[in-house]
mmCIF file of C-alpha atoms in Angstrom:
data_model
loop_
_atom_site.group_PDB
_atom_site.id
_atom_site.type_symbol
_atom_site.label_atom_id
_atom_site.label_comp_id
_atom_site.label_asym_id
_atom_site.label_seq_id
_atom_site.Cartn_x
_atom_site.Cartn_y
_atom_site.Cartn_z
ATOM 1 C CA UNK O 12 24.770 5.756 -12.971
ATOM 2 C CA UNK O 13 26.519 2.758 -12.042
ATOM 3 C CA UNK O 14 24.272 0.638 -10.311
ATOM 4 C CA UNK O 15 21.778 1.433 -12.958
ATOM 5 C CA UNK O 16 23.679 0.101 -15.455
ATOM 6 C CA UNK O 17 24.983 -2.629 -13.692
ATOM 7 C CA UNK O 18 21.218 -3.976 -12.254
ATOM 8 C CA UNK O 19 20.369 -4.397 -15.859
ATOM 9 C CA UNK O 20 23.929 -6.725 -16.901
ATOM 10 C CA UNK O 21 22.842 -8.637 -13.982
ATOM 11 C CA UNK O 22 19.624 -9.625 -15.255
ATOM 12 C CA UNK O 23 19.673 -13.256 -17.299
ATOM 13 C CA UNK O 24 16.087 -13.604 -17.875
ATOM 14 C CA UNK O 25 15.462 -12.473 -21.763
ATOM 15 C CA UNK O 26 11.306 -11.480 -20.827
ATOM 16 C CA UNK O 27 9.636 -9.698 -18.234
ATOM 17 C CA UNK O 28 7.223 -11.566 -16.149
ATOM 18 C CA UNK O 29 4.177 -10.422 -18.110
ATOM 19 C CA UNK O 30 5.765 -11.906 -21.257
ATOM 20 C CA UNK O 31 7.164 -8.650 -22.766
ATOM 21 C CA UNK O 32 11.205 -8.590 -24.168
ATOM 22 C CA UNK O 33 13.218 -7.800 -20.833
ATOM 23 C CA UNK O 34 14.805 -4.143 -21.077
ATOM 24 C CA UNK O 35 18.401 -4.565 -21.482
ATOM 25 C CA UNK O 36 19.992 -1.088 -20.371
ATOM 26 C CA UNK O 37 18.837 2.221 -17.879
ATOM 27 C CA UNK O 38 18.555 3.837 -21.577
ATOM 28 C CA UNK O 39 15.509 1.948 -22.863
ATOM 29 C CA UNK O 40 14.346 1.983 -19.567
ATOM 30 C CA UNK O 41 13.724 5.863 -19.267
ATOM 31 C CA UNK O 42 12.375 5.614 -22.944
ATOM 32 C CA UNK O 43 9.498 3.287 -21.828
ATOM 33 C CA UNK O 44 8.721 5.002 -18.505
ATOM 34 C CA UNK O 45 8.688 8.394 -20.232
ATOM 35 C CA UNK O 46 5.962 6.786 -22.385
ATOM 36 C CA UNK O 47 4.003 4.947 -19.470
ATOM 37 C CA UNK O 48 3.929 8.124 -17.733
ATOM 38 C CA UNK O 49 2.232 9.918 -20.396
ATOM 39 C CA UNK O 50 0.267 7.815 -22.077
ATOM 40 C CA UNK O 51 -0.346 4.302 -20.175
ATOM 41 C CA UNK O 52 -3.191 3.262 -17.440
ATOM 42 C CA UNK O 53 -2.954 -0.365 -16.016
ATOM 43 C CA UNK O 54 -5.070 -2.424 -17.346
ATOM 44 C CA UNK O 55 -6.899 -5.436 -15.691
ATOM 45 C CA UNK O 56 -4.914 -8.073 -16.930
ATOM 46 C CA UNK O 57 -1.696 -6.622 -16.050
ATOM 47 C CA UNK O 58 0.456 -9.063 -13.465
ATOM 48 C CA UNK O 59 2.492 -6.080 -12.808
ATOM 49 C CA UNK O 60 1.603 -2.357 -12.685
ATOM 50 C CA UNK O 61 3.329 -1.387 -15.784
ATOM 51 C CA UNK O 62 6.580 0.570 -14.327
ATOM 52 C CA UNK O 63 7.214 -2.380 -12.228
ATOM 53 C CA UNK O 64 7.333 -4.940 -14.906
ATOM 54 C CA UNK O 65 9.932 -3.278 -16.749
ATOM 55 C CA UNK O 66 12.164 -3.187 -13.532
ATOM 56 C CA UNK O 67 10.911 -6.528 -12.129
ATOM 57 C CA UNK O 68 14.216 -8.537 -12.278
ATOM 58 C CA UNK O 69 16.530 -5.583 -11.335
ATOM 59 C CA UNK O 70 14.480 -5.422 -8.452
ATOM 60 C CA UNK O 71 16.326 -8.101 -7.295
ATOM 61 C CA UNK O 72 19.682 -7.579 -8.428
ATOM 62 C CA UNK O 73 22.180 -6.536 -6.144
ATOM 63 C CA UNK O 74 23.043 -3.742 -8.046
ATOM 64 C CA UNK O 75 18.975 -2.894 -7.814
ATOM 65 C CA UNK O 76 19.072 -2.675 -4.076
ATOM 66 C CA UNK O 77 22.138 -0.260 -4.279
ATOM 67 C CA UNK O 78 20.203 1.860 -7.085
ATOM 68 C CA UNK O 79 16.696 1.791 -5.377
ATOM 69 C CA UNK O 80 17.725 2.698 -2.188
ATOM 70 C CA UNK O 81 19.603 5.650 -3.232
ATOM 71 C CA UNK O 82 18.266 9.234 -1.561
ATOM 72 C CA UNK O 83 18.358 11.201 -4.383
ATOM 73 C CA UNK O 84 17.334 9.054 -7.025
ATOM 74 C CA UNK O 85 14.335 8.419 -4.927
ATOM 75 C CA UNK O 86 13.528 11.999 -5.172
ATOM 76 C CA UNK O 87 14.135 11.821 -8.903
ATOM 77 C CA UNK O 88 10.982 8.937 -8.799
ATOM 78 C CA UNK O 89 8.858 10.172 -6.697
ATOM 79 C CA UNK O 90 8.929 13.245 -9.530
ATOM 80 C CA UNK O 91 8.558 10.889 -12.256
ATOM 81 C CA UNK O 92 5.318 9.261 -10.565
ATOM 82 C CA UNK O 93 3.794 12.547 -9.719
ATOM 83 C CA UNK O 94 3.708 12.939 -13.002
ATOM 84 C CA UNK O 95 2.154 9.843 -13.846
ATOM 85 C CA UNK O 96 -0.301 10.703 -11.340
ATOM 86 C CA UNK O 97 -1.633 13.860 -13.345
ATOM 87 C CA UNK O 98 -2.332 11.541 -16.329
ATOM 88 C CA UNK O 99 -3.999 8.789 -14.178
ATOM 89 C CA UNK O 100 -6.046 12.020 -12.615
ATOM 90 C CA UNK O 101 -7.275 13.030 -15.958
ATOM 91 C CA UNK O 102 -9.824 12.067 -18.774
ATOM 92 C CA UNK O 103 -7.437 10.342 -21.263
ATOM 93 C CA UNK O 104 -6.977 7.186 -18.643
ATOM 94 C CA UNK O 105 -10.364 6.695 -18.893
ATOM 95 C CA UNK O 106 -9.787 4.051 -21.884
ATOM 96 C CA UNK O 107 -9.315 1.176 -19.748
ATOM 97 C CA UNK O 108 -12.619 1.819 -17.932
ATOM 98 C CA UNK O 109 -14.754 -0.649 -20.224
ATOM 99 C CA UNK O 110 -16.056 -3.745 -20.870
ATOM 100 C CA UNK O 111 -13.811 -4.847 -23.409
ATOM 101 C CA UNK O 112 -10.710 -7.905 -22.350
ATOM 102 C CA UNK O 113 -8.346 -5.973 -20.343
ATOM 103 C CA UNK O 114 -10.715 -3.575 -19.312
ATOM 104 C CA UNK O 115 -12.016 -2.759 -15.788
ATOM 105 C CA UNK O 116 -15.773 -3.821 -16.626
ATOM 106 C CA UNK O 117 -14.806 -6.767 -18.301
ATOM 107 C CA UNK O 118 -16.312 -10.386 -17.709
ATOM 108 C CA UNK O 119 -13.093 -11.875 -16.108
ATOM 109 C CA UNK O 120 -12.656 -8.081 -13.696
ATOM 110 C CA UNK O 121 -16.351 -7.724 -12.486
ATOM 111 C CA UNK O 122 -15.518 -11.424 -11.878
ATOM 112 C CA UNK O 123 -13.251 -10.765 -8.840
ATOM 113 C CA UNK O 124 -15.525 -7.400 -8.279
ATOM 114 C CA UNK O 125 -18.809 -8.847 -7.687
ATOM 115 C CA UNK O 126 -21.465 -6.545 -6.947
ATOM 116 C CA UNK O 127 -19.354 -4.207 -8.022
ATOM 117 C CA UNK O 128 -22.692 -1.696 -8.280
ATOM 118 C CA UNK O 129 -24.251 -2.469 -5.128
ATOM 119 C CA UNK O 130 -21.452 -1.695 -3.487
ATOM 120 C CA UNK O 131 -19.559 1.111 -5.092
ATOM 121 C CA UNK O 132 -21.032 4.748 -5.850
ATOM 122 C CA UNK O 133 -20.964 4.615 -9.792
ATOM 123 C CA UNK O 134 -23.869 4.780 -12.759
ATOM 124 C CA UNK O 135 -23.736 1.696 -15.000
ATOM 125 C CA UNK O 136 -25.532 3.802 -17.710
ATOM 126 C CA UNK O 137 -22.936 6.266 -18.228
ATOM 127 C CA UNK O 138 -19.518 6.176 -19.821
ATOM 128 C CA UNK O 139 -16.643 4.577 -17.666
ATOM 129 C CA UNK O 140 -19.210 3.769 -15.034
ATOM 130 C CA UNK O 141 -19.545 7.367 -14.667
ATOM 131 C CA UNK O 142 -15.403 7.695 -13.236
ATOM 132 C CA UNK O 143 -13.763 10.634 -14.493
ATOM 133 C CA UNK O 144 -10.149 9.339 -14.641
ATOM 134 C CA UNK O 145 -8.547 5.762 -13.710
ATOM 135 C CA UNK O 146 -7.664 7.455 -10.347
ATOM 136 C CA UNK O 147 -11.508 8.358 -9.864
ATOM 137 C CA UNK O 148 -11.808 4.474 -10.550
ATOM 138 C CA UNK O 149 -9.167 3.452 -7.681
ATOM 139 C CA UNK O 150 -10.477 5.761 -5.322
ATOM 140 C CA UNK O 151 -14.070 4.823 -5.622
ATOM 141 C CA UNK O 152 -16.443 4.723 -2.473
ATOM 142 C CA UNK O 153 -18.661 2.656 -0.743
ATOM 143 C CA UNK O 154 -22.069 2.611 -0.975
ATOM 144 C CA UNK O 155 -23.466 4.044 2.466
ATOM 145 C CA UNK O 156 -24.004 1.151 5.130
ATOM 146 C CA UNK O 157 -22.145 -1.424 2.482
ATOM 147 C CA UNK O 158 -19.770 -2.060 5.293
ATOM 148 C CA UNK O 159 -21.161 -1.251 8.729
ATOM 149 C CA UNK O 160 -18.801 -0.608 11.602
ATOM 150 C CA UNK O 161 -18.305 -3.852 13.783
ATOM 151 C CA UNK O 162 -19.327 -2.918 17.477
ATOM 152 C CA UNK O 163 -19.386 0.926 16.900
ATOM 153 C CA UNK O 164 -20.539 1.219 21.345
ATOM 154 C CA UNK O 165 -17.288 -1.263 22.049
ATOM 155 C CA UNK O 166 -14.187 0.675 22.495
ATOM 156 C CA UNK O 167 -12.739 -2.722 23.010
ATOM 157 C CA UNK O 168 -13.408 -4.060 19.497
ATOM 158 C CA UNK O 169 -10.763 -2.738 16.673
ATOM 159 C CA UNK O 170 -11.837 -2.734 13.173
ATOM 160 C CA UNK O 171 -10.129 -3.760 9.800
ATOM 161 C CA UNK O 172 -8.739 0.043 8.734
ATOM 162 C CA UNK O 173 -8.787 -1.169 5.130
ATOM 163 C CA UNK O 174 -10.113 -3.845 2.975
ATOM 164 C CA UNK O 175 -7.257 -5.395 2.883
ATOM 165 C CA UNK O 176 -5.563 -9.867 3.937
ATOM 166 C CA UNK O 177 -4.007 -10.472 7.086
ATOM 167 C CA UNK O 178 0.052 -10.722 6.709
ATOM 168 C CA UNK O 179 1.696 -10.546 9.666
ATOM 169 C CA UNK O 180 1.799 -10.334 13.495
ATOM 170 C CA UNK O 181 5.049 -9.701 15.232
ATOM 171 C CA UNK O 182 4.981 -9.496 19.103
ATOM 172 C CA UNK O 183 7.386 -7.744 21.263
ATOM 173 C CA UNK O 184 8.795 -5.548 18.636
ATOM 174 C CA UNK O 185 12.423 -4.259 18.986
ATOM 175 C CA UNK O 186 13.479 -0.467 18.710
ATOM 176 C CA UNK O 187 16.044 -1.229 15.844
ATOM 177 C CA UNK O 188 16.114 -4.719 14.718
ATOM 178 C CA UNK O 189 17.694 -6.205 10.974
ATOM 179 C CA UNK O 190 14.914 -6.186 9.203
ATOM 180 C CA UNK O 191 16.732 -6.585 5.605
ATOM 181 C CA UNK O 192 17.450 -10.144 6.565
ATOM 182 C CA UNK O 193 15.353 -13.175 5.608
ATOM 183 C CA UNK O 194 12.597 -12.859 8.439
ATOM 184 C CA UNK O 195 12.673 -9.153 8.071
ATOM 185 C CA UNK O 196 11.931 -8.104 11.096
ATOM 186 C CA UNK O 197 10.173 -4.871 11.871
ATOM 187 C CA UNK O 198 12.714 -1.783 13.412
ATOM 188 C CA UNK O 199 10.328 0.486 14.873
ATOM 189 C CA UNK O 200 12.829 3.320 14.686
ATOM 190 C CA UNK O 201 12.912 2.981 10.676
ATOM 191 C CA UNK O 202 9.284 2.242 10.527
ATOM 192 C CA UNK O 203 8.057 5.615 12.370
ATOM 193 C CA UNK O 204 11.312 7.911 11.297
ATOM 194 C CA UNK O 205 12.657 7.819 14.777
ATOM 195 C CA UNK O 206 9.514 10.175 15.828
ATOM 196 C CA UNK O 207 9.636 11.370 19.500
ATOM 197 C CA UNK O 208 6.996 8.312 19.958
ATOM 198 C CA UNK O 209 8.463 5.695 19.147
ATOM 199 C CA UNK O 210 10.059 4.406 22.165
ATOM 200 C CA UNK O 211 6.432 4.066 23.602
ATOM 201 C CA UNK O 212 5.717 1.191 21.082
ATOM 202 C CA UNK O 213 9.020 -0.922 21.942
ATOM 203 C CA UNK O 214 7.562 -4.632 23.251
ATOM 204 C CA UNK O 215 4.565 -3.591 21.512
ATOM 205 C CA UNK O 216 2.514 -5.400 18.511
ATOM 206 C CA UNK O 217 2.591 -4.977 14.888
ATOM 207 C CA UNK O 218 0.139 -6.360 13.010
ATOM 208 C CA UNK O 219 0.158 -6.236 8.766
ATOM 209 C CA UNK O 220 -2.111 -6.179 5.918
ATOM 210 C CA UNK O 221 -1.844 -6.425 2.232
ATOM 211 C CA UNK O 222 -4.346 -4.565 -0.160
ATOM 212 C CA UNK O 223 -4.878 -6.367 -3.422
ATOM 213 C CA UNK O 224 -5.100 -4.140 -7.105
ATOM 214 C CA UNK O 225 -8.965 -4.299 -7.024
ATOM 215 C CA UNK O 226 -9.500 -3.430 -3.403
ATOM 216 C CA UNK O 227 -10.944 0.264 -2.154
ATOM 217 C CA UNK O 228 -7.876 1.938 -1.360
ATOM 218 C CA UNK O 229 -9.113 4.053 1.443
ATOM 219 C CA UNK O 230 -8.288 4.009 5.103
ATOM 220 C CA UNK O 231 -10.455 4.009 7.734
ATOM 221 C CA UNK O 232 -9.764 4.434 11.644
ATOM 222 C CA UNK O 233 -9.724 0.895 13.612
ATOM 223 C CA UNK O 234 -10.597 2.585 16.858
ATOM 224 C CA UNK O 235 -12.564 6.244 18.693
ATOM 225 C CA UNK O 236 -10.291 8.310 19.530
ATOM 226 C CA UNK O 237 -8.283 11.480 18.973
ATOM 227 C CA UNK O 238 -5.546 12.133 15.607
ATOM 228 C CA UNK O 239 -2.698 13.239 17.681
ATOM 229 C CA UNK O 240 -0.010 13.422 14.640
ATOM 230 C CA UNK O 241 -0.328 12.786 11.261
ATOM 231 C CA UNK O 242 2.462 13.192 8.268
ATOM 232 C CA UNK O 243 4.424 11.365 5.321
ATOM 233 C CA UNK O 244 7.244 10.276 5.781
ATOM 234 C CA UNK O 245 9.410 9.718 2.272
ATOM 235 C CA UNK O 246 11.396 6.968 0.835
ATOM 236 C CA UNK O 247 11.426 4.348 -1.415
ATOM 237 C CA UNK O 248 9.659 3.412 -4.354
ATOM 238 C CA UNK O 249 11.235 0.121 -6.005
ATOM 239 C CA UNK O 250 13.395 -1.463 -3.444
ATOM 240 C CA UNK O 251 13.393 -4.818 -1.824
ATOM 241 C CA UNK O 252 14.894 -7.394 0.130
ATOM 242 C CA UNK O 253 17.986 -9.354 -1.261
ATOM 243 C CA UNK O 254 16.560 -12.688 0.446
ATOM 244 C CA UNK O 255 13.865 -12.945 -1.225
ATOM 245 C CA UNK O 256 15.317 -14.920 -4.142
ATOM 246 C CA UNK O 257 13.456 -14.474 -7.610
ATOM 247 C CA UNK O 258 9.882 -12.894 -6.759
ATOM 248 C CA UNK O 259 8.039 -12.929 -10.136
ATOM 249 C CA UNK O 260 5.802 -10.108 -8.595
ATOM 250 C CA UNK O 261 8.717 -7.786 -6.942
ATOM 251 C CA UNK O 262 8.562 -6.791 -4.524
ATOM 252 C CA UNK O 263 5.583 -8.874 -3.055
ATOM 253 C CA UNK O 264 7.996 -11.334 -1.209
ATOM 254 C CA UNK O 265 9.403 -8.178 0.705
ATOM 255 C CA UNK O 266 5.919 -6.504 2.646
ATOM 256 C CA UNK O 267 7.753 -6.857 5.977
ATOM 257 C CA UNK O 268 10.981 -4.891 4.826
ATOM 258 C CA UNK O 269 8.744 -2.595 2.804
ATOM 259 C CA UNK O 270 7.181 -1.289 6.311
ATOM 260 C CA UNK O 271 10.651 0.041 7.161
ATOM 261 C CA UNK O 272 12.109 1.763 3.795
ATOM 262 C CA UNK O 273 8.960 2.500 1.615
ATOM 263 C CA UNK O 274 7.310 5.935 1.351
ATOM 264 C CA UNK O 275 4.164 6.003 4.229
ATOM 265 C CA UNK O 276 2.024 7.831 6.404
ATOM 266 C CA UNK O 277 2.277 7.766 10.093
ATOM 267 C CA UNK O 278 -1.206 8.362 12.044
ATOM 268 C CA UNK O 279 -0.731 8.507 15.679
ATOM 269 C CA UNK O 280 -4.168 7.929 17.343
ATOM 270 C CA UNK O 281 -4.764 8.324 21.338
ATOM 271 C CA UNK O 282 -7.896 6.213 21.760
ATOM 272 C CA UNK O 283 -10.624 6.806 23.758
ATOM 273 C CA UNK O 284 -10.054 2.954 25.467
ATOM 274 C CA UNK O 285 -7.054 3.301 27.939
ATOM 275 C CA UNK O 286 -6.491 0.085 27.608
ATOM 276 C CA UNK O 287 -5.104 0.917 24.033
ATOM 277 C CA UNK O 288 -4.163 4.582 24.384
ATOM 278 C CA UNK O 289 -1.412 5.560 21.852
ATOM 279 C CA UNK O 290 -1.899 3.615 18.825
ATOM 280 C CA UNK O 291 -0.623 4.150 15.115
ATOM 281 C CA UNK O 292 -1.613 3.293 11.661
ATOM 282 C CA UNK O 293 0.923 3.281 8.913
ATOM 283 C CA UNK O 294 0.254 3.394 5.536
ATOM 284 C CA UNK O 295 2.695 1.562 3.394
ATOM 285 C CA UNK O 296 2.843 2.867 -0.467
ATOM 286 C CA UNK O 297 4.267 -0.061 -2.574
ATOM 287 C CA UNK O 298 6.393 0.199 -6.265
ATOM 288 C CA UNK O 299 3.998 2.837 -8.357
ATOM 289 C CA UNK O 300 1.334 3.634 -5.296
ATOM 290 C CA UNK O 301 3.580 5.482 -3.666
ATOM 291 C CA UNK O 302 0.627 8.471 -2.968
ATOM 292 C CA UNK O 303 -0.050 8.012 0.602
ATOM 293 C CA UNK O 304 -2.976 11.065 0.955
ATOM 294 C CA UNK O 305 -3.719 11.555 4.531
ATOM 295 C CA UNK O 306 -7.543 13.522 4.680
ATOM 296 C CA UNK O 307 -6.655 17.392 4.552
ATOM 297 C CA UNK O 308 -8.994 17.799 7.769
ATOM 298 C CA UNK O 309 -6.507 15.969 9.813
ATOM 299 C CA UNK O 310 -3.810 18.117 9.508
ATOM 300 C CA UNK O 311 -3.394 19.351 12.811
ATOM 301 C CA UNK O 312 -3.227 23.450 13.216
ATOM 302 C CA UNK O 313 -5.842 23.712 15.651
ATOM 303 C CA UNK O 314 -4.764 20.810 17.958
ATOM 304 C CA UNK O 315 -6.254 16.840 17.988
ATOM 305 C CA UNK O 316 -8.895 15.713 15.779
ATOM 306 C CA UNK O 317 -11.496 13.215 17.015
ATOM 307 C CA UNK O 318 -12.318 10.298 15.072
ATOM 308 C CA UNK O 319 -14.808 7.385 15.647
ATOM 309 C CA UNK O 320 -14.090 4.250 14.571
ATOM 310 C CA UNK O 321 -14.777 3.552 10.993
ATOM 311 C CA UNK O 322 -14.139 7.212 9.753
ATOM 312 C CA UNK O 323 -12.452 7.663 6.703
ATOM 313 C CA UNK O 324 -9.024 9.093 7.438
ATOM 314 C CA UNK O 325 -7.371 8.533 4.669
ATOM 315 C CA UNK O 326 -6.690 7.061 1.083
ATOM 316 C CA UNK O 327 -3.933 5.387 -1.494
ATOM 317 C CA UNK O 328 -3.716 6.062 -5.091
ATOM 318 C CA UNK O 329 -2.483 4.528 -8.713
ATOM 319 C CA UNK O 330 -2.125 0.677 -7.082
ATOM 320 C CA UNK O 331 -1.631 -1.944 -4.238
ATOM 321 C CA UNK O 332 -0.240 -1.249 -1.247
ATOM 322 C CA UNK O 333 -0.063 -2.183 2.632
ATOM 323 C CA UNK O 334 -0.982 -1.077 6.048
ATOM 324 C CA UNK O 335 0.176 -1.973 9.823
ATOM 325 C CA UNK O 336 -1.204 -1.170 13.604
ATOM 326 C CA UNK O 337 0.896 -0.615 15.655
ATOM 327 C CA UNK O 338 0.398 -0.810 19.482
ATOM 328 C CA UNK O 339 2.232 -0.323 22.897
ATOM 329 C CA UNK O 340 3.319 -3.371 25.133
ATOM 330 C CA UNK O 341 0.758 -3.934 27.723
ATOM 331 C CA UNK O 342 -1.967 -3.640 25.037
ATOM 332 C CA UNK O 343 -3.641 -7.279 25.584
ATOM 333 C CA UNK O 344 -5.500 -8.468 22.118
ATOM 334 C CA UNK O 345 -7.130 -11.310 20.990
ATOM 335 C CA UNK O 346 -7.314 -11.627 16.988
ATOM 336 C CA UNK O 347 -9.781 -12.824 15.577
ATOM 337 C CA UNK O 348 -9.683 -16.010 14.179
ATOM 338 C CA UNK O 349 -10.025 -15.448 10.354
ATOM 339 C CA UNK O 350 -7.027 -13.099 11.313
ATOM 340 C CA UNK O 351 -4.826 -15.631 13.032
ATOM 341 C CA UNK O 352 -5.391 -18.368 10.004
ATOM 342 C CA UNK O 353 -4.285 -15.757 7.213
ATOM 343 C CA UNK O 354 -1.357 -14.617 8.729
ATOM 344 C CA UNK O 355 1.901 -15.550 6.929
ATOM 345 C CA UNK O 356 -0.267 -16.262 3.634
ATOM 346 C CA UNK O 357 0.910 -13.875 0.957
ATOM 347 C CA UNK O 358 -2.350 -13.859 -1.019
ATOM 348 C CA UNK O 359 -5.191 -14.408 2.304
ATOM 349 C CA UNK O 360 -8.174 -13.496 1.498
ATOM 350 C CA UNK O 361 -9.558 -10.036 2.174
ATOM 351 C CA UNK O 362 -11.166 -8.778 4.652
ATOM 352 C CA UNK O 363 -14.245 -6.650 4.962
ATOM 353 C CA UNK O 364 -13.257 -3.239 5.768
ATOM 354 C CA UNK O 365 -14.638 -1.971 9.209
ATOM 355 C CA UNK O 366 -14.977 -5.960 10.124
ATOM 356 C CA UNK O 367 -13.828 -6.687 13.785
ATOM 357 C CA UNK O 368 -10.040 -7.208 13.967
ATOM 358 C CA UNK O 369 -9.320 -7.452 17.507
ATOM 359 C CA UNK O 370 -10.780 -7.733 20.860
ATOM 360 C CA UNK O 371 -8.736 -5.815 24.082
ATOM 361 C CA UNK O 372 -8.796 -8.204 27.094
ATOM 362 C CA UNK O 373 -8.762 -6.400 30.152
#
């Protein structure tokens, strides 16, 4: 109870970053989430998903970063999200899925969505674009052959898993490393749980990508190959870096450290190409999209699933989020150069999912 109360005190700002009256105490806190829960869907216009706003600034607090990375309250949030999740699942979030300002269809949304019906399986004609829920909405699919597979016959090209902007590319990657500090550096024994395969990846690559609100939030797999292991792995759903100063959009300003606390989903692939063998994709849920679903037909009872590159493997839910690849030293790759000129941009443009990523140089 401390912290909570204390991350609050801290705060001197007197509004949120979307403009609203900052929440003063833990107490008028639980009142508003208990509210969002049950009766709020984000809207277009929102900076913030709506949880997030309200806890924006204590984010940042140091009393925040005590509360936010605590075990059990964790637990306590991922409950409280679930059950945001079976309103965003149902009919009543619909509301937001119209044409009106704020609304999904709107002028200034379809603006940053363009060809939003060439592209996406929907029916103009019927209500809400004919999406069942707001979660129907975020989970929408592409249109078949809207985004072919780059080199589908070259096991040496890797595709963009998600639609997603290049973030960051971190070469010879320690086992443990500080990654709460300033650069924050990836710790591949936080970022994969300290799974039996981690030590494989040590001197290896990590490359990051950020997925933007309006993105499709499904994942896609970068290479051919075979789904050795695939789970969740729990943890966070508000924290952030101290070092990252005031971040108007919390915690944007802390994707690297995210990678290493936040709740994800580990998929270890063993690709076809030798020259890549044991490869992983991590799924990074971020603040409210903490639902990292990993496709039910890859849970492995019956041994190793194949997989060519550009299947669907699996998919986020409620909001933003982030992904990384992760590969062993020895793995030689050129990036392409869109890739190279985004990196360390917080807001790079997206890239087409299934695009080439990568080339392997033997």
């Amino acid at each position: 109870r401390m912290p909570y109360t204390k991350m609050f005190t801290e705060v001197t700002e007197k509004e949120t970053p979307i403009g609203t009256p900052q929440v003063q105490s833990y107490h008028v806190m639980f009142l508003l989430v208990s509210f969002i829960i049950n009766n709020w869907a984000p809207r277009y216009t929102q900076i913030l998903l709506p949880i997030n706003a309200i806890l924006n600034w204590s984010i940042g607090a140091a009393d925040g970063y005590v509360a936010f990375l605590n075990k059990r309250a964790n637990e306590y949030w991922m409950k409280v999200l679930n059950k945001w999740g079976v309103f965003l699942k149902s009919p009543l979030s619909c509301y937001v899925l119209n044409d009106e300002p704020g609304g999904w269809f709107s002028e200034s949304a379809m603006a940053n969505m363009p060809d939003f019906e060439k592209e996406f399986i929907c029916d103009p004609t019927a209500p809400h674009y004919g999406f069942t829920s707001w979660d129907d909405f975020f989970t929408r699919k592409f249109r078949d052959g809207v985004r072919p597979v780059a080199s589908p016959d070259d096991k040496n090209v890797i595709t963009n898993a998600c639609e997603s902007g290049a973030l960051f590319l971190q070469y010879e990657v320690k086992l443990t490393d500080d990654f709460w500090v300033k650069d924050q550096w990836y710790s591949l024994r936080d970022m994969l749980n300290d799974d039996p395969y981690t030590s494989q990846f040590v001197g290896g690559i990590v490359y990051q990508a950020s997925l933007y609100l309006q993105n499709y939030h499904r994942w896609h797999s970068p290479v051919d190959g075979k789904v050795v292991k695939a789970y969740n792995i729990p943890g966070t759903y508000y924290s952030a870096s101290l070092n990252d100063g005031k971040d108007t959009r919390a915690p944007d300003n802390s994707q690297g450290y995210l990678c290493n606390v936040a709740t994800r989903a580990a998929i270890f692939i063993e690709a076809d190409n030798p020259a890549i063998g044991l490869m992983c994709l991590l799924a990074v849920g971020i603040v409210e999209v903490s639902t990292c679903e990993i496709n039910p037909n890859l849970v492995l009872k019956d041994g190793p699933k194949t997989v060519k590159k550009g299947d669907e493997i699996g998919s986020f839910h409620f909001g933003g989020s982030a992904y990384c690849l992760i590969f062993r030293p020895g793995v030689n790759l050129q990036f392409e150069q869109t890739v190279l000129d985004s990196i360390g941009h917080l807001y790079a443009k997206s890239m087409k999912l299934n695009s080439k990523l990568a080339t392997v140089i033997n």
